[in-house]
Amino acid sequence: MPAFVDTSPPGECIFCKLVQGQIPSAKIHEDELTIAFMDIGQVNPGHVLVATKRHAATLFDITPEEASAVMQTARRVALAAQAAFEPEGLNLVQFNGAVAGQTVAHFHLHVLPRHAGDGVGFSWPRKEPGAAVLQDYAERLRQALAP
Ligand code: 5GP
Ligand code: ZN
């Protein structure tokens, strides 16, 4: 199981320090709610992280306004990456929890330009459980969604 690398409290995690300018970053955009900067790992050229400025660990902790703002910024960054690096494709990737691959517990979304044969992989083990199970899962979610 992957381990969290940084679960520091609000204000003390790597990305909070980056937002506050306490550690350097290659920042490309900043607005009221979001910040976008180059991922230090650069899985492919143009790999950018879009993070909330406020410390919130996961998708479950951000506000609707922050969710909207992050996607608006990600769209702009994706268009910029398309223009600047001309990738053949692009993934938006977002991890919540160590088991899901999150290593920095401050909400962020990866804008990842893609190229054929770039070695990026994501296992997608389909279960195809059938219509009855789909209806059962759907009902559980409809109830959870209900106001
Ligand atoms: P995740 O939590 O989504 O698995 O990944 C966290 C990402 O943050 C990694 O891709 C890693 O390369 C990036 N990262 C970790 N520390 C720093 C840092 O200090 N500066 C920048 N720019 N990126 C970082
Ligand atoms: Zn933080």
mmCIF file of C-alpha atoms and ligand atoms in Angstrom:
data_model
loop_
_atom_site.group_PDB
_atom_site.id
_atom_site.type_symbol
_atom_site.label_atom_id
_atom_site.label_comp_id
_atom_site.label_asym_id
_atom_site.label_seq_id
_atom_site.Cartn_x
_atom_site.Cartn_y
_atom_site.Cartn_z
ATOM 1 C CA MET A 1 0.000 0.000 0.000
ATOM 2 C CA PRO A 2 1.390 3.449 -0.851
ATOM 3 C CA ALA A 3 2.301 5.621 2.112
ATOM 4 C CA PHE A 4 1.517 9.263 2.648
ATOM 5 C CA VAL A 5 4.702 11.270 2.390
ATOM 6 C CA ASP A 6 3.254 14.485 3.806
ATOM 7 C CA THR A 7 0.310 14.593 6.219
ATOM 8 C CA SER A 8 1.427 17.772 7.995
ATOM 9 C CA PRO A 9 -1.287 19.940 9.575
ATOM 10 C CA PRO A 10 -2.786 22.994 7.825
ATOM 11 C CA GLY A 11 -0.162 25.612 7.113
ATOM 12 C CA GLU A 12 2.766 23.251 7.540
ATOM 13 C CA CYS A 13 2.518 20.840 4.595
ATOM 14 C CA ILE A 14 4.726 21.137 1.483
ATOM 15 C CA PHE A 15 2.006 22.756 -0.604
ATOM 16 C CA CYS A 16 0.981 25.229 2.135
ATOM 17 C CA LYS A 17 4.627 26.302 2.317
ATOM 18 C CA LEU A 18 4.688 26.573 -1.453
ATOM 19 C CA VAL A 19 1.474 28.688 -1.433
ATOM 20 C CA GLN A 20 3.033 30.964 1.200
ATOM 21 C CA GLY A 21 6.276 31.249 -0.783
ATOM 22 C CA GLN A 22 8.279 29.609 2.005
ATOM 23 C CA ILE A 23 9.657 27.031 -0.439
ATOM 24 C CA PRO A 24 10.435 27.742 -4.105
ATOM 25 C CA SER A 25 8.269 26.547 -6.977
ATOM 26 C CA ALA A 26 7.873 27.067 -10.713
ATOM 27 C CA LYS A 27 4.487 28.754 -10.409
ATOM 28 C CA ILE A 28 2.461 29.368 -13.549
ATOM 29 C CA HIS A 29 -0.877 30.686 -12.225
ATOM 30 C CA GLU A 30 -2.486 31.946 -9.054
ATOM 31 C CA ASP A 31 -5.957 33.284 -8.262
ATOM 32 C CA GLU A 32 -8.132 33.723 -5.183
ATOM 33 C CA LEU A 33 -8.732 29.994 -4.598
ATOM 34 C CA THR A 34 -6.144 28.067 -6.632
ATOM 35 C CA ILE A 35 -2.460 27.864 -7.472
ATOM 36 C CA ALA A 36 -0.819 26.002 -10.382
ATOM 37 C CA PHE A 37 2.848 25.001 -10.427
ATOM 38 C CA MET A 38 5.158 22.507 -12.110
ATOM 39 C CA ASP A 39 5.198 19.056 -10.461
ATOM 40 C CA ILE A 40 8.761 18.487 -9.283
ATOM 41 C CA GLY A 41 8.655 14.943 -10.741
ATOM 42 C CA GLN A 42 7.650 15.902 -14.366
ATOM 43 C CA VAL A 43 6.226 12.534 -15.425
ATOM 44 C CA ASN A 44 6.024 14.180 -18.858
ATOM 45 C CA PRO A 45 7.071 17.707 -19.906
ATOM 46 C CA GLY A 46 4.381 20.188 -18.853
ATOM 47 C CA HIS A 47 3.167 18.140 -15.859
ATOM 48 C CA VAL A 48 1.393 20.686 -13.625
ATOM 49 C CA LEU A 49 -0.312 20.490 -10.227
ATOM 50 C CA VAL A 50 -3.413 22.601 -9.603
ATOM 51 C CA ALA A 51 -3.967 22.902 -5.848
ATOM 52 C CA THR A 52 -6.364 24.697 -3.563
ATOM 53 C CA LYS A 53 -4.665 27.583 -1.802
ATOM 54 C CA ARG A 54 -6.438 26.636 1.410
ATOM 55 C CA HIS A 55 -5.205 23.472 3.085
ATOM 56 C CA ALA A 56 -7.815 20.760 2.550
ATOM 57 C CA ALA A 57 -6.608 17.172 2.503
ATOM 58 C CA THR A 58 -8.830 15.592 -0.158
ATOM 59 C CA LEU A 59 -11.799 16.016 -2.488
ATOM 60 C CA PHE A 60 -13.987 15.283 0.536
ATOM 61 C CA ASP A 61 -12.653 18.381 2.290
ATOM 62 C CA ILE A 62 -12.911 21.085 -0.384
ATOM 63 C CA THR A 63 -15.868 23.427 -0.889
ATOM 64 C CA PRO A 64 -18.045 23.457 -4.020
ATOM 65 C CA GLU A 65 -16.469 26.821 -4.883
ATOM 66 C CA GLU A 66 -12.964 25.371 -4.593
ATOM 67 C CA ALA A 67 -13.975 22.361 -6.708
ATOM 68 C CA SER A 68 -15.262 24.687 -9.437
ATOM 69 C CA ALA A 69 -12.207 26.919 -9.262
ATOM 70 C CA VAL A 70 -9.780 23.981 -9.472
ATOM 71 C CA MET A 71 -11.503 22.654 -12.597
ATOM 72 C CA GLN A 72 -11.543 26.121 -14.197
ATOM 73 C CA THR A 73 -7.811 26.461 -13.563
ATOM 74 C CA ALA A 74 -7.132 22.905 -14.750
ATOM 75 C CA ARG A 75 -8.950 23.608 -18.014
ATOM 76 C CA ARG A 76 -6.857 26.721 -18.631
ATOM 77 C CA VAL A 77 -3.633 24.899 -17.752
ATOM 78 C CA ALA A 78 -4.581 21.963 -20.008
ATOM 79 C CA LEU A 79 -5.133 24.348 -22.925
ATOM 80 C CA ALA A 80 -1.769 25.991 -22.199
ATOM 81 C CA ALA A 81 -0.028 22.607 -22.028
ATOM 82 C CA GLN A 82 -1.670 21.634 -25.324
ATOM 83 C CA ALA A 83 -0.359 24.811 -26.951
ATOM 84 C CA ALA A 84 3.108 24.741 -25.389
ATOM 85 C CA PHE A 85 3.971 21.017 -25.551
ATOM 86 C CA GLU A 86 1.604 19.617 -28.213
ATOM 87 C CA PRO A 87 0.975 16.299 -26.422
ATOM 88 C CA GLU A 88 -0.984 13.542 -28.170
ATOM 89 C CA GLY A 89 -3.345 13.342 -25.196
ATOM 90 C CA LEU A 90 -3.760 14.586 -21.637
ATOM 91 C CA ASN A 91 -4.963 13.145 -18.327
ATOM 92 C CA LEU A 92 -6.489 14.921 -15.363
ATOM 93 C CA VAL A 93 -5.541 12.745 -12.389
ATOM 94 C CA GLN A 94 -6.495 13.224 -8.770
ATOM 95 C CA PHE A 95 -5.744 11.004 -5.775
ATOM 96 C CA ASN A 96 -7.582 10.833 -2.431
ATOM 97 C CA GLY A 97 -6.023 8.838 0.391
ATOM 98 C CA ALA A 98 -2.827 6.833 0.585
ATOM 99 C CA VAL A 99 -4.527 3.699 -0.759
ATOM 100 C CA ALA A 100 -5.508 5.695 -3.849
ATOM 101 C CA GLY A 101 -1.948 6.889 -4.375
ATOM 102 C CA GLN A 102 -2.056 10.304 -2.689
ATOM 103 C CA THR A 103 1.304 11.267 -1.217
ATOM 104 C CA VAL A 104 0.724 14.929 -0.289
ATOM 105 C CA ALA A 105 -2.400 15.429 1.829
ATOM 106 C CA HIS A 106 -3.258 18.860 0.410
ATOM 107 C CA PHE A 107 -5.848 18.720 -2.387
ATOM 108 C CA HIS A 108 -4.369 18.876 -5.872
ATOM 109 C CA LEU A 109 -5.107 17.737 -9.380
ATOM 110 C CA HIS A 110 -2.468 16.601 -11.890
ATOM 111 C CA VAL A 111 -2.594 18.033 -15.410
ATOM 112 C CA LEU A 112 -0.532 15.414 -17.231
ATOM 113 C CA PRO A 113 0.294 15.698 -20.949
ATOM 114 C CA ARG A 114 0.474 12.244 -22.568
ATOM 115 C CA HIS A 115 2.439 10.701 -25.418
ATOM 116 C CA ALA A 116 2.343 7.240 -26.970
ATOM 117 C CA GLY A 117 4.758 4.919 -25.189
ATOM 118 C CA ASP A 118 5.393 7.326 -22.286
ATOM 119 C CA GLY A 119 5.227 4.463 -19.773
ATOM 120 C CA VAL A 120 2.401 5.925 -17.703
ATOM 121 C CA GLY A 121 0.066 3.172 -16.517
ATOM 122 C CA PHE A 122 -3.096 2.839 -14.480
ATOM 123 C CA SER A 123 -4.510 -0.624 -13.847
ATOM 124 C CA TRP A 124 -8.256 -0.760 -14.610
ATOM 125 C CA PRO A 125 -9.536 -4.164 -13.469
ATOM 126 C CA ARG A 126 -13.099 -4.398 -14.843
ATOM 127 C CA LYS A 127 -15.506 -6.581 -12.862
ATOM 128 C CA GLU A 128 -18.639 -6.407 -15.078
ATOM 129 C CA PRO A 129 -20.969 -7.604 -12.293
ATOM 130 C CA GLY A 130 -24.188 -7.428 -14.330
ATOM 131 C CA ALA A 131 -27.332 -5.310 -14.469
ATOM 132 C CA ALA A 132 -28.796 -6.295 -11.077
ATOM 133 C CA VAL A 133 -25.651 -5.305 -9.231
ATOM 134 C CA LEU A 134 -25.473 -2.051 -11.201
ATOM 135 C CA GLN A 135 -29.032 -1.237 -10.104
ATOM 136 C CA ASP A 136 -28.174 -2.043 -6.492
ATOM 137 C CA TYR A 137 -25.098 0.198 -6.567
ATOM 138 C CA ALA A 138 -27.123 2.941 -8.276
ATOM 139 C CA GLU A 139 -29.829 2.790 -5.610
ATOM 140 C CA ARG A 140 -27.262 3.090 -2.833
ATOM 141 C CA LEU A 141 -25.799 6.153 -4.510
ATOM 142 C CA ARG A 142 -29.224 7.717 -5.249
ATOM 143 C CA GLN A 143 -30.026 7.442 -1.544
ATOM 144 C CA ALA A 144 -26.660 8.918 -0.600
ATOM 145 C CA LEU A 145 -27.223 11.782 -3.072
ATOM 146 C CA ALA A 146 -30.727 12.537 -1.839
ATOM 147 C CA PRO A 147 -30.994 15.877 -0.044
HETATM 148 P P1 5GP B 1 0.105 12.792 -5.212
HETATM 149 O O1 5GP B 1 -0.149 13.207 -3.778
HETATM 150 O O2 5GP B 1 -0.978 13.226 -6.137
HETATM 151 O O3 5GP B 1 0.416 11.336 -5.332
HETATM 152 O O4 5GP B 1 1.424 13.481 -5.734
HETATM 153 C C1 5GP B 1 2.035 14.579 -5.156
HETATM 154 C C2 5GP B 1 2.903 15.211 -6.215
HETATM 155 O O5 5GP B 1 3.569 16.317 -5.631
HETATM 156 C C3 5GP B 1 3.997 14.292 -6.779
HETATM 157 O O6 5GP B 1 3.774 14.117 -8.176
HETATM 158 C C4 5GP B 1 5.302 15.016 -6.474
HETATM 159 O O7 5GP B 1 6.221 14.963 -7.546
HETATM 160 C C5 5GP B 1 4.846 16.436 -6.205
HETATM 161 N N1 5GP B 1 5.657 17.121 -5.224
HETATM 162 C C6 5GP B 1 6.025 16.653 -4.002
HETATM 163 N N2 5GP B 1 6.768 17.568 -3.364
HETATM 164 C C7 5GP B 1 6.850 18.646 -4.179
HETATM 165 C C8 5GP B 1 7.490 19.920 -4.054
HETATM 166 O O8 5GP B 1 8.124 20.257 -3.054
HETATM 167 N N3 5GP B 1 7.361 20.769 -5.105
HETATM 168 C C9 5GP B 1 6.664 20.445 -6.232
HETATM 169 N N4 5GP B 1 6.608 21.346 -7.205
HETATM 170 N N5 5GP B 1 6.051 19.249 -6.381
HETATM 171 C C10 5GP B 1 6.144 18.364 -5.365
HETATM 172 ZN ZN ZN B 2 -1.373 22.230 3.008
#
